[in-house]
mmCIF file of C-alpha atoms and ligand atoms in Angstrom:
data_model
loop_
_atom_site.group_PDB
_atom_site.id
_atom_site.type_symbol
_atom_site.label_atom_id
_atom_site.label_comp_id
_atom_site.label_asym_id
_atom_site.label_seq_id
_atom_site.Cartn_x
_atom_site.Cartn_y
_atom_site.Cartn_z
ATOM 1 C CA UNK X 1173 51.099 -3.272 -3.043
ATOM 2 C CA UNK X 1174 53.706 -3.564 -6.089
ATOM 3 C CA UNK X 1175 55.448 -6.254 -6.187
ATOM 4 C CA UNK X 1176 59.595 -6.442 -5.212
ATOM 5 C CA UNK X 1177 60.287 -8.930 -7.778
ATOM 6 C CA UNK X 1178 57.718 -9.770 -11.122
ATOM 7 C CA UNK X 1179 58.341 -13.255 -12.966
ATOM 8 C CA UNK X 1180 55.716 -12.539 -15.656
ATOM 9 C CA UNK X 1181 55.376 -15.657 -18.594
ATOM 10 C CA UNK X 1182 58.925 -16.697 -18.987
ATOM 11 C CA UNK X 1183 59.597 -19.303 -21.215
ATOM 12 C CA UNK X 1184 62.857 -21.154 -21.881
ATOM 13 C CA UNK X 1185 63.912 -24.239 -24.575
ATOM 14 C CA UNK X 1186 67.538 -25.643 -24.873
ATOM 15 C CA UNK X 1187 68.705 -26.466 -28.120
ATOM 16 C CA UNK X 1188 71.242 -29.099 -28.073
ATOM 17 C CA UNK X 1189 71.909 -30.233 -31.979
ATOM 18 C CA UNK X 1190 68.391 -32.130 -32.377
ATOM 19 C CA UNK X 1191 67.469 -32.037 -28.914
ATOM 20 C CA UNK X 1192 65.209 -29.720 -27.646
ATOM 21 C CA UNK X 1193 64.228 -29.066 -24.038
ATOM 22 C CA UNK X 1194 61.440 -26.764 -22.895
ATOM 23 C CA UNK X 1195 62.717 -26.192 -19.437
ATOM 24 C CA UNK X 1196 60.237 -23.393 -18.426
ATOM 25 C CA UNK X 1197 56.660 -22.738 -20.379
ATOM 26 C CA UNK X 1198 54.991 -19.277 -19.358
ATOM 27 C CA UNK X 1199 56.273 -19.143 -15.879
ATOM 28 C CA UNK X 1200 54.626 -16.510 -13.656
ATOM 29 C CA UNK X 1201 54.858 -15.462 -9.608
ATOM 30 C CA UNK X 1202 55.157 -12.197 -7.614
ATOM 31 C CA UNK X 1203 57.645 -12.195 -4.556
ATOM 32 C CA UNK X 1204 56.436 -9.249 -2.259
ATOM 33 C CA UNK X 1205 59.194 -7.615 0.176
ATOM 34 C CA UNK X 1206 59.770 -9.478 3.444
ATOM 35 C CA UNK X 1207 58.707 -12.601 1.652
ATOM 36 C CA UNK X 1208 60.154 -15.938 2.070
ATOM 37 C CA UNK X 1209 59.256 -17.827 -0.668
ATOM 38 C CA UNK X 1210 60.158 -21.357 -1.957
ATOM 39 C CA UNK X 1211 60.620 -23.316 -5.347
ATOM 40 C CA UNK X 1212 60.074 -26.925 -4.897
ATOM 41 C CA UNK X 1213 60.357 -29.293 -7.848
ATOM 42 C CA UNK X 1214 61.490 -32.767 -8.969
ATOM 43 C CA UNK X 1215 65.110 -32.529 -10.517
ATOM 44 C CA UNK X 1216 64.846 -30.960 -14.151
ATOM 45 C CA UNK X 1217 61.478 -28.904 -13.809
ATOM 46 C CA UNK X 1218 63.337 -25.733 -14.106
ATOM 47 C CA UNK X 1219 63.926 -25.066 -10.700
ATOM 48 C CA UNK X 1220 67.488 -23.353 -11.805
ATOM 49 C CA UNK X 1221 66.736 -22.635 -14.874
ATOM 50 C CA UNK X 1222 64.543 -19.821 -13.295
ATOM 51 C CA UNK X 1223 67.057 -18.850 -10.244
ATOM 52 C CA UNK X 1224 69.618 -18.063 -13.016
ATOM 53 C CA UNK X 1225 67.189 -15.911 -15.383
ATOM 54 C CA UNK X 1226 65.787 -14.048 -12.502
ATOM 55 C CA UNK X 1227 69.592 -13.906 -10.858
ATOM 56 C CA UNK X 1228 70.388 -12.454 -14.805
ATOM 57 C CA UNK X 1229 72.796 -14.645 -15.702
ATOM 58 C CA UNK X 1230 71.101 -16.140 -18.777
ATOM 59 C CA UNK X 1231 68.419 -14.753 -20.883
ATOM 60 C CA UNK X 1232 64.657 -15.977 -21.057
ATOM 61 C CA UNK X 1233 63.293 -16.688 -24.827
ATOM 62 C CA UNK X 1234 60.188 -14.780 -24.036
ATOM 63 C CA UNK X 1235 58.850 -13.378 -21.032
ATOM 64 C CA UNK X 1236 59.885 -10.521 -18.260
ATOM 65 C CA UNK X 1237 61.418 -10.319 -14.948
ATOM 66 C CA UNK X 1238 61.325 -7.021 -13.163
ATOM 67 C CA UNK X 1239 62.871 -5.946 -10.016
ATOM 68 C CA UNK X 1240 60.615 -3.095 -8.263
ATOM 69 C CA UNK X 1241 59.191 -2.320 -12.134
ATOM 70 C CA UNK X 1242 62.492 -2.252 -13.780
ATOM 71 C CA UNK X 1243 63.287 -5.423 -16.148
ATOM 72 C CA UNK X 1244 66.537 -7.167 -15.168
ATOM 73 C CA UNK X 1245 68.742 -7.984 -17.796
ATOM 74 C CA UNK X 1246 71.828 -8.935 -15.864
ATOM 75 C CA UNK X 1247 72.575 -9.090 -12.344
ATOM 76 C CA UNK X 1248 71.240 -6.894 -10.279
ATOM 77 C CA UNK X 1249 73.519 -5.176 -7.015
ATOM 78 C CA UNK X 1250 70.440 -5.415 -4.706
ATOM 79 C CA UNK X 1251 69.907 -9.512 -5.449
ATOM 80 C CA UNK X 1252 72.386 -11.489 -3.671
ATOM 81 C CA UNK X 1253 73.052 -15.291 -5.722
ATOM 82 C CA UNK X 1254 74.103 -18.384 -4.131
ATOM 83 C CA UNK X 1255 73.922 -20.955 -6.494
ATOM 84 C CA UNK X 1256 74.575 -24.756 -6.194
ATOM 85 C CA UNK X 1257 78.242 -24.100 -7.977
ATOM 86 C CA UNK X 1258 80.492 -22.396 -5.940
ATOM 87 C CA UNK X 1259 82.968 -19.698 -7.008
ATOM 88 C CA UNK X 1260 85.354 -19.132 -3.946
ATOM 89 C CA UNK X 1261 89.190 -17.248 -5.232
ATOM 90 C CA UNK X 1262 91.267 -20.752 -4.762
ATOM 91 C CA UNK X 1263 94.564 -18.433 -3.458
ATOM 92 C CA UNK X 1264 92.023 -16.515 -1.137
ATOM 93 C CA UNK X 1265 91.324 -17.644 2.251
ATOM 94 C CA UNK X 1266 87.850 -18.339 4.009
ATOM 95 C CA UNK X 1267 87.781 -14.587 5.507
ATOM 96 C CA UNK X 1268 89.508 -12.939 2.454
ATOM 97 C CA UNK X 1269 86.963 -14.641 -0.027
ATOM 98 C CA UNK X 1270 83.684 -13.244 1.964
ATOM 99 C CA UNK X 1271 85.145 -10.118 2.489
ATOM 100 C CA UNK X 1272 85.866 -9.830 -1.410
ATOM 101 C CA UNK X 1273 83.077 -7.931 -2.989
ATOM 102 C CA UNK X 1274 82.894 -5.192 0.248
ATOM 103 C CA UNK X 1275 86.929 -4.917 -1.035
ATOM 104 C CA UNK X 1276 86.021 -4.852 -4.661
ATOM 105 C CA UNK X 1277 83.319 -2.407 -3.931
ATOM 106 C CA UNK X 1278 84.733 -0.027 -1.158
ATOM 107 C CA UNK X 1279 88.400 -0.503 -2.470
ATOM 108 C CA UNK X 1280 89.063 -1.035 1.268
ATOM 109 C CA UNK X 1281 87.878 -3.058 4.218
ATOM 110 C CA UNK X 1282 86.297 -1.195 7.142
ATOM 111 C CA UNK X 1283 86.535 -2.383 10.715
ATOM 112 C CA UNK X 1284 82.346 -2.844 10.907
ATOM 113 C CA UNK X 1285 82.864 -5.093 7.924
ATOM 114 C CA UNK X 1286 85.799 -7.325 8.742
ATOM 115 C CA UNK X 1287 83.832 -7.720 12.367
ATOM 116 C CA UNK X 1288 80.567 -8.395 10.457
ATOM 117 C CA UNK X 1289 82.530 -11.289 8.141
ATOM 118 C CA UNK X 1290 83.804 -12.729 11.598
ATOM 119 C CA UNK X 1291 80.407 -12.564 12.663
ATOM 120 C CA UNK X 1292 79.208 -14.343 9.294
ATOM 121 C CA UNK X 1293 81.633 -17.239 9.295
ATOM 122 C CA UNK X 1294 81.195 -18.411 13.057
ATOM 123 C CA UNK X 1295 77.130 -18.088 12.189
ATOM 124 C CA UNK X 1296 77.748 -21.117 9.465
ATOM 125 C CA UNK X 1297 80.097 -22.965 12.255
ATOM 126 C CA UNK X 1298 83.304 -22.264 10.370
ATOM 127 C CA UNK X 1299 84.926 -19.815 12.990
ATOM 128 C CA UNK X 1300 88.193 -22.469 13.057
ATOM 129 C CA UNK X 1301 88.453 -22.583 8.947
ATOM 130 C CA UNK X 1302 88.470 -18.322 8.683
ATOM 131 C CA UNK X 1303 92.394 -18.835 7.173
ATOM 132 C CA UNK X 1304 91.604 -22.241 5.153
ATOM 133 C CA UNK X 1305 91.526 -22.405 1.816
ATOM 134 C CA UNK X 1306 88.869 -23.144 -0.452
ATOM 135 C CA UNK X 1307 90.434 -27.091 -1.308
ATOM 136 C CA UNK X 1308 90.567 -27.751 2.462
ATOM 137 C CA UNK X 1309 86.890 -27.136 2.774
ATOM 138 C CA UNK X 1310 83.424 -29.718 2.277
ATOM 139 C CA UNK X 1311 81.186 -28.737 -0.385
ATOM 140 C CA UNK X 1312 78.492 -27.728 2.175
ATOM 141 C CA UNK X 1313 81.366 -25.487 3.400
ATOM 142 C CA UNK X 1314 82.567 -24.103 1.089
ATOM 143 C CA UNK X 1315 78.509 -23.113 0.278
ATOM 144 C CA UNK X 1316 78.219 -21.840 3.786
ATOM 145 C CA UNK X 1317 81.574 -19.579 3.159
ATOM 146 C CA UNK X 1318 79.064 -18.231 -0.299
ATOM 147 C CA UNK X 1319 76.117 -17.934 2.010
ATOM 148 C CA UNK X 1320 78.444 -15.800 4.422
ATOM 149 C CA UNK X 1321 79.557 -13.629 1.591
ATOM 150 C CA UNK X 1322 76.563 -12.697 0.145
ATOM 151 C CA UNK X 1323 75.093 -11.930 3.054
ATOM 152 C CA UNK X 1324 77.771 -9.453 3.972
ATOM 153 C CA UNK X 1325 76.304 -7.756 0.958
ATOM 154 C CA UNK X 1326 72.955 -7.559 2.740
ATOM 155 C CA UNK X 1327 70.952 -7.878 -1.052
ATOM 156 C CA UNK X 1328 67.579 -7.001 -0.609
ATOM 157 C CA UNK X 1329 66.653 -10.024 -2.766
ATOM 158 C CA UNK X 1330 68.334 -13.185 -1.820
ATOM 159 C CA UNK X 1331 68.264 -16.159 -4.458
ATOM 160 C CA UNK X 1332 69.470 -19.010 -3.311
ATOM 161 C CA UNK X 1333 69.057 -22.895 -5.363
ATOM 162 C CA UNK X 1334 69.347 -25.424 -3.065
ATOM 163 C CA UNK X 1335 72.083 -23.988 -0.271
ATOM 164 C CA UNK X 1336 71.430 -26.558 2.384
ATOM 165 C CA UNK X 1337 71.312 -29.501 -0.017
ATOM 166 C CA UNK X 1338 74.917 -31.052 0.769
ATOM 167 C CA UNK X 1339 74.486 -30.417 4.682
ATOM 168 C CA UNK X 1340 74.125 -33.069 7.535
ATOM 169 C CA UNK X 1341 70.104 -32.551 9.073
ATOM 170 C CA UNK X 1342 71.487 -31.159 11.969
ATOM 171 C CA UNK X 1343 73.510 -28.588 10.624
ATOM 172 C CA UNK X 1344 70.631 -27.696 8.176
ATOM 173 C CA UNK X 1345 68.488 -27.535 10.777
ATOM 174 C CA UNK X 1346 70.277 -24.792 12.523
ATOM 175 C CA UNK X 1347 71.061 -22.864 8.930
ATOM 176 C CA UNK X 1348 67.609 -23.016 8.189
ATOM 177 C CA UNK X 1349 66.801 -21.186 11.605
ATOM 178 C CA UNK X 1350 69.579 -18.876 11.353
ATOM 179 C CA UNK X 1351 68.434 -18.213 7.844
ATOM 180 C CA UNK X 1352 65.318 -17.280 9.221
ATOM 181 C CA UNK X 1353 66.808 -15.177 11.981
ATOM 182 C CA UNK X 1354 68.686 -13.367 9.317
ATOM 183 C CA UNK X 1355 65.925 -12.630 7.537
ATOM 184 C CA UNK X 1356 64.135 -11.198 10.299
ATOM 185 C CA UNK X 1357 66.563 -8.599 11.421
ATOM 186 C CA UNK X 1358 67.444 -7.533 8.012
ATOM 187 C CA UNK X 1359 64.086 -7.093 6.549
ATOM 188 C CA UNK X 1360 65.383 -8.780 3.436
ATOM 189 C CA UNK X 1361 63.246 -10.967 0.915
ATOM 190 C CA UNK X 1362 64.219 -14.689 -0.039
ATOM 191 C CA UNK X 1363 63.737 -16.904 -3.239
ATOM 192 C CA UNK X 1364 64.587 -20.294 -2.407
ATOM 193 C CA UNK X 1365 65.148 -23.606 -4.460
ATOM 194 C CA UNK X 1366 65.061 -26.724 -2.466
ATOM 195 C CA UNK X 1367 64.439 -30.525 -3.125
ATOM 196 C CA UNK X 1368 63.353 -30.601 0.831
ATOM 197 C CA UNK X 1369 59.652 -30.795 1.578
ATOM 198 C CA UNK X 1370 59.572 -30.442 4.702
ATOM 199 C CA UNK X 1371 62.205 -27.477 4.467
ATOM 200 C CA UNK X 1372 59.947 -25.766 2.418
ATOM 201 C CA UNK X 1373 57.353 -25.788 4.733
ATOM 202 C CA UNK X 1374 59.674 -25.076 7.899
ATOM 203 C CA UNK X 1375 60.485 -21.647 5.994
ATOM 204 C CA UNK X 1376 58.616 -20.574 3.763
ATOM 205 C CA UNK X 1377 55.472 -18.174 3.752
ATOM 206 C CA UNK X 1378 54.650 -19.206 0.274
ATOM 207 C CA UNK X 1379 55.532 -22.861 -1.643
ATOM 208 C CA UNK X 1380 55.393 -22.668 -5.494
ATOM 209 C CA UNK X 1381 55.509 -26.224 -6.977
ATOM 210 C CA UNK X 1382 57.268 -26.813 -10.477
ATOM 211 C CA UNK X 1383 55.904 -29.115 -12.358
ATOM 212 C CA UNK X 1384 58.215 -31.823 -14.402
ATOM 213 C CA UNK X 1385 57.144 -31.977 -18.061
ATOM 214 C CA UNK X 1386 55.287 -28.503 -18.696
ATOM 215 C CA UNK X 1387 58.015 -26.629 -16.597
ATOM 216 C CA UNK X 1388 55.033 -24.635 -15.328
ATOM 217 C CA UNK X 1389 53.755 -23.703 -11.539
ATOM 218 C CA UNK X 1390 51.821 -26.751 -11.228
ATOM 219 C CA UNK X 1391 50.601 -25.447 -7.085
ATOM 220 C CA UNK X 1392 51.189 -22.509 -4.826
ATOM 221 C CA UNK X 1393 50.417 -23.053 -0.548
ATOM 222 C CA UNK X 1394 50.613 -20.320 1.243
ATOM 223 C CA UNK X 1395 52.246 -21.725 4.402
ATOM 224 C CA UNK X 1396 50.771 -20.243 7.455
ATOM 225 C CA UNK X 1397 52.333 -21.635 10.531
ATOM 226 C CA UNK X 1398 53.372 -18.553 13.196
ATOM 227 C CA UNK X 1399 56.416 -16.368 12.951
ATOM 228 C CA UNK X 1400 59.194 -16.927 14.431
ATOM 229 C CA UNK X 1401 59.076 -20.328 13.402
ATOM 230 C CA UNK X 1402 60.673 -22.888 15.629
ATOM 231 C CA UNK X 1403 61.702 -26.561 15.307
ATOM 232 C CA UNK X 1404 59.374 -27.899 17.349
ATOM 233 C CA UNK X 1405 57.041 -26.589 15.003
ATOM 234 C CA UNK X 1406 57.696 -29.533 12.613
ATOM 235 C CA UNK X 1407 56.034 -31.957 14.713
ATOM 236 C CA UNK X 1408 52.672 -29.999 14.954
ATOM 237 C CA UNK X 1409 49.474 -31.356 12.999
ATOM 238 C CA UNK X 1410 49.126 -28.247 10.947
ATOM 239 C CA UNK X 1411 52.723 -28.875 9.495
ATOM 240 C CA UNK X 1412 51.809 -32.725 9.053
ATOM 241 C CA UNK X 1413 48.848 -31.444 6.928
ATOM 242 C CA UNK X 1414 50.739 -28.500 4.919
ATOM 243 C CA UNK X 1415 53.755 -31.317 4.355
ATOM 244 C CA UNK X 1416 50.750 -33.612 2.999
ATOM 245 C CA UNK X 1417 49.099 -31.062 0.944
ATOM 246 C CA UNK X 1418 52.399 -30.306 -0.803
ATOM 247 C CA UNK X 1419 52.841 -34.238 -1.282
ATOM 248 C CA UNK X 1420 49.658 -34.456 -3.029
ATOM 249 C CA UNK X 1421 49.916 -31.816 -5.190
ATOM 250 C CA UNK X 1422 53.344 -33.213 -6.413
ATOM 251 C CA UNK X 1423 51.864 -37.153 -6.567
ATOM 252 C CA UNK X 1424 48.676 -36.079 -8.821
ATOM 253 C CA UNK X 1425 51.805 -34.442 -11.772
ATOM 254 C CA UNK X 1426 53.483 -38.072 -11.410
ATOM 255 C CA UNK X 1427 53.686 -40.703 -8.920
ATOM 256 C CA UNK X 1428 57.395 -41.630 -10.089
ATOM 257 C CA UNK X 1429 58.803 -38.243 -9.879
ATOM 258 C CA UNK X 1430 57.155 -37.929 -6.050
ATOM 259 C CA UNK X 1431 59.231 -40.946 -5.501
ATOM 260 C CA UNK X 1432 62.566 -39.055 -6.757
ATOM 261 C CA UNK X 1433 61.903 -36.057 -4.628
ATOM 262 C CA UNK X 1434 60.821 -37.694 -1.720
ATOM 263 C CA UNK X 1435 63.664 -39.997 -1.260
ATOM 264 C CA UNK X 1436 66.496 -37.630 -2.899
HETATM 265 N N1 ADP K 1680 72.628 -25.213 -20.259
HETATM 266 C C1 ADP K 1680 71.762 -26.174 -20.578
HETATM 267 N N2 ADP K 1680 71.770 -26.756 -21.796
HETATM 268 C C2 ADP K 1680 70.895 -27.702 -22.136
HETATM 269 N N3 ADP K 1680 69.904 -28.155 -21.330
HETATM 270 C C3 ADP K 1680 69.820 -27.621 -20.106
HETATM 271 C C4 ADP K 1680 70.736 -26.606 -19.657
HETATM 272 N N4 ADP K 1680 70.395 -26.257 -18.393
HETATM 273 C C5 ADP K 1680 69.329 -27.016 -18.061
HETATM 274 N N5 ADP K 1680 68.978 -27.826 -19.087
HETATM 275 C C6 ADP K 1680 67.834 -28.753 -19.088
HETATM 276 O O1 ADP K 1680 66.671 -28.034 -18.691
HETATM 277 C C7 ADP K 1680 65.874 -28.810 -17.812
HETATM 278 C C8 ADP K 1680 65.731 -28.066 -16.486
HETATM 279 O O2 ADP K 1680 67.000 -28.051 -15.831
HETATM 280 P P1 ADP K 1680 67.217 -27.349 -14.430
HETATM 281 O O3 ADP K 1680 66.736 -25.962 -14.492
HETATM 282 O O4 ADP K 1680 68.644 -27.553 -14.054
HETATM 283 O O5 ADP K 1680 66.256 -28.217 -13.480
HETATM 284 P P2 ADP K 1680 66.232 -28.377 -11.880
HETATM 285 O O6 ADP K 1680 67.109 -27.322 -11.288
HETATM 286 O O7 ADP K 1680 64.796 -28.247 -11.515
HETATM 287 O O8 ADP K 1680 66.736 -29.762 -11.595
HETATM 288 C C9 ADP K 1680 66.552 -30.154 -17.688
HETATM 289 O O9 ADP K 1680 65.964 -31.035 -18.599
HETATM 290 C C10 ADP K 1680 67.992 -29.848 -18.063
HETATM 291 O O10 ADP K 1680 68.603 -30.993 -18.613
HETATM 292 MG MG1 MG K 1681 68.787 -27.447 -10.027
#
């Protein structure tokens, strides 16, 4: 089977005057369609470094990334981004901002999509904020309202770095099922960047660990608890031992950098 998406040996360094930073060294990994897959790393090993060259928004030194054998070179229409900033249009409401791109696209709104963008914003719990503005909203909000908006797009390749990470546990809990529900029905494929171990686990089918330092995959678990996955599943002894397994593998790189990701 080819394939959807090919990260083959990308390498990045940022030059800063003197300063030089290798943030990825030879990365490589293979996302196959209907795969969930996440990126877990201790803060600086790269982990957005490699969203935004495989999103096409900056440029690897050396290295590929290909998209169903084609290399991507800037952002793709089939790869949906949301990325830890947000860019919601300030004089645009909650409803007019995820309804955007279908308007830049279509140069008009049909009825299935303004019902589907209703649809979107009460799934992320922000049916009462459709005609807020972007300043009245939370960061985690206003990420949900970017979450909503992409997938009104329905990308068959969904990045996303770290989209839960400003939420309350409950309210990520239910994203991250609803995520997963999403998923499901639209037979779409997800790259995800979180800090959250046991998130990682609770979704994904396969965890790729950055390492800090060598900005290389340090580990890759395949994750094989049952689909649909459930919450109850995170108090089951296989997810105890797939939650230790990723622990290890992130202790033996550095037992001060487990500390940081652990208790981020
Ligand atoms: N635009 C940039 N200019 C200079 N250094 C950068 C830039 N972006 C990231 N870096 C550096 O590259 C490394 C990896 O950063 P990043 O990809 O943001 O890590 P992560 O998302 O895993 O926390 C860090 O050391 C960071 O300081
Ligand atoms: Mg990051």
């Amino acid at each position: 089977m080819q394939p959807l998406l090919k990260v083959d040996r990308i390498s990045k360094t940022f030059v800063e005057g003197a300063k030089r930073v290798a943030a990825l060294q030879s990365v490589s990994f293979e996302v196959y369609q209907d795969e969930f897959v996440c990126l877990l790393g201790p803060s600086g090993s790269g982990k957005s470094t490699l969203l935004r060259i495989i999103g096409g928004l900056i440029s690897a030194d050396t290295g590929q990334v290909s998209w169903r054998g084609q290399p991507i070179m800037a952002p793709h229409p089939d790869v949906g981004l949301v990325f830890q900033k947000t860019n919601l249009m300030p004089w645009r409401t909650v409803l007019q901002n995820v309804l955007l791109p279908a308007e830049v696209q279509k140069g008009q709104i049909a009825a299935a999509d303004l019902e589907q963008a209703h649809n979107l914003i009460a799934l992320m719990g922000l049916a009462d904020f459709s005609n807020s503005y972007p300043r009245q909203l939370s960061g985690g909000m206003s990420q949900r309202v970017v979450l909503a908006r992409t997938l009104l797009q329905q990308p068959q390749l969904l990045l996303m770095d770290e989209p839960f990470g400003a939420l309350d546990a409950l309210t990520r809990e239910r994203l991250n099922v609803e995520l997963l529900r999403i998923q499901r029905h639209h037979a779409s494929t997800i790259l995800m960047v979180t800090h959250s171990i046991n998130e990682a686990v609770f979704m994904a089918d396969r965890v790729l660990i950055l390492s800090d330092g060598a900005g290389a995959i340090e580990a890759e678990i395949a994750i094989d608890l049952p689909h649909p996955r459930h919450l109850s599943m995170l108090g089951t002894a296989r997810f105890g031992q797939l939650t230790t397994q990723i622990r290890q593998s992130l202790a033996l790189n550095d037992e001060l950098m487990y500390d940081e990701l652990t208790h981020a």
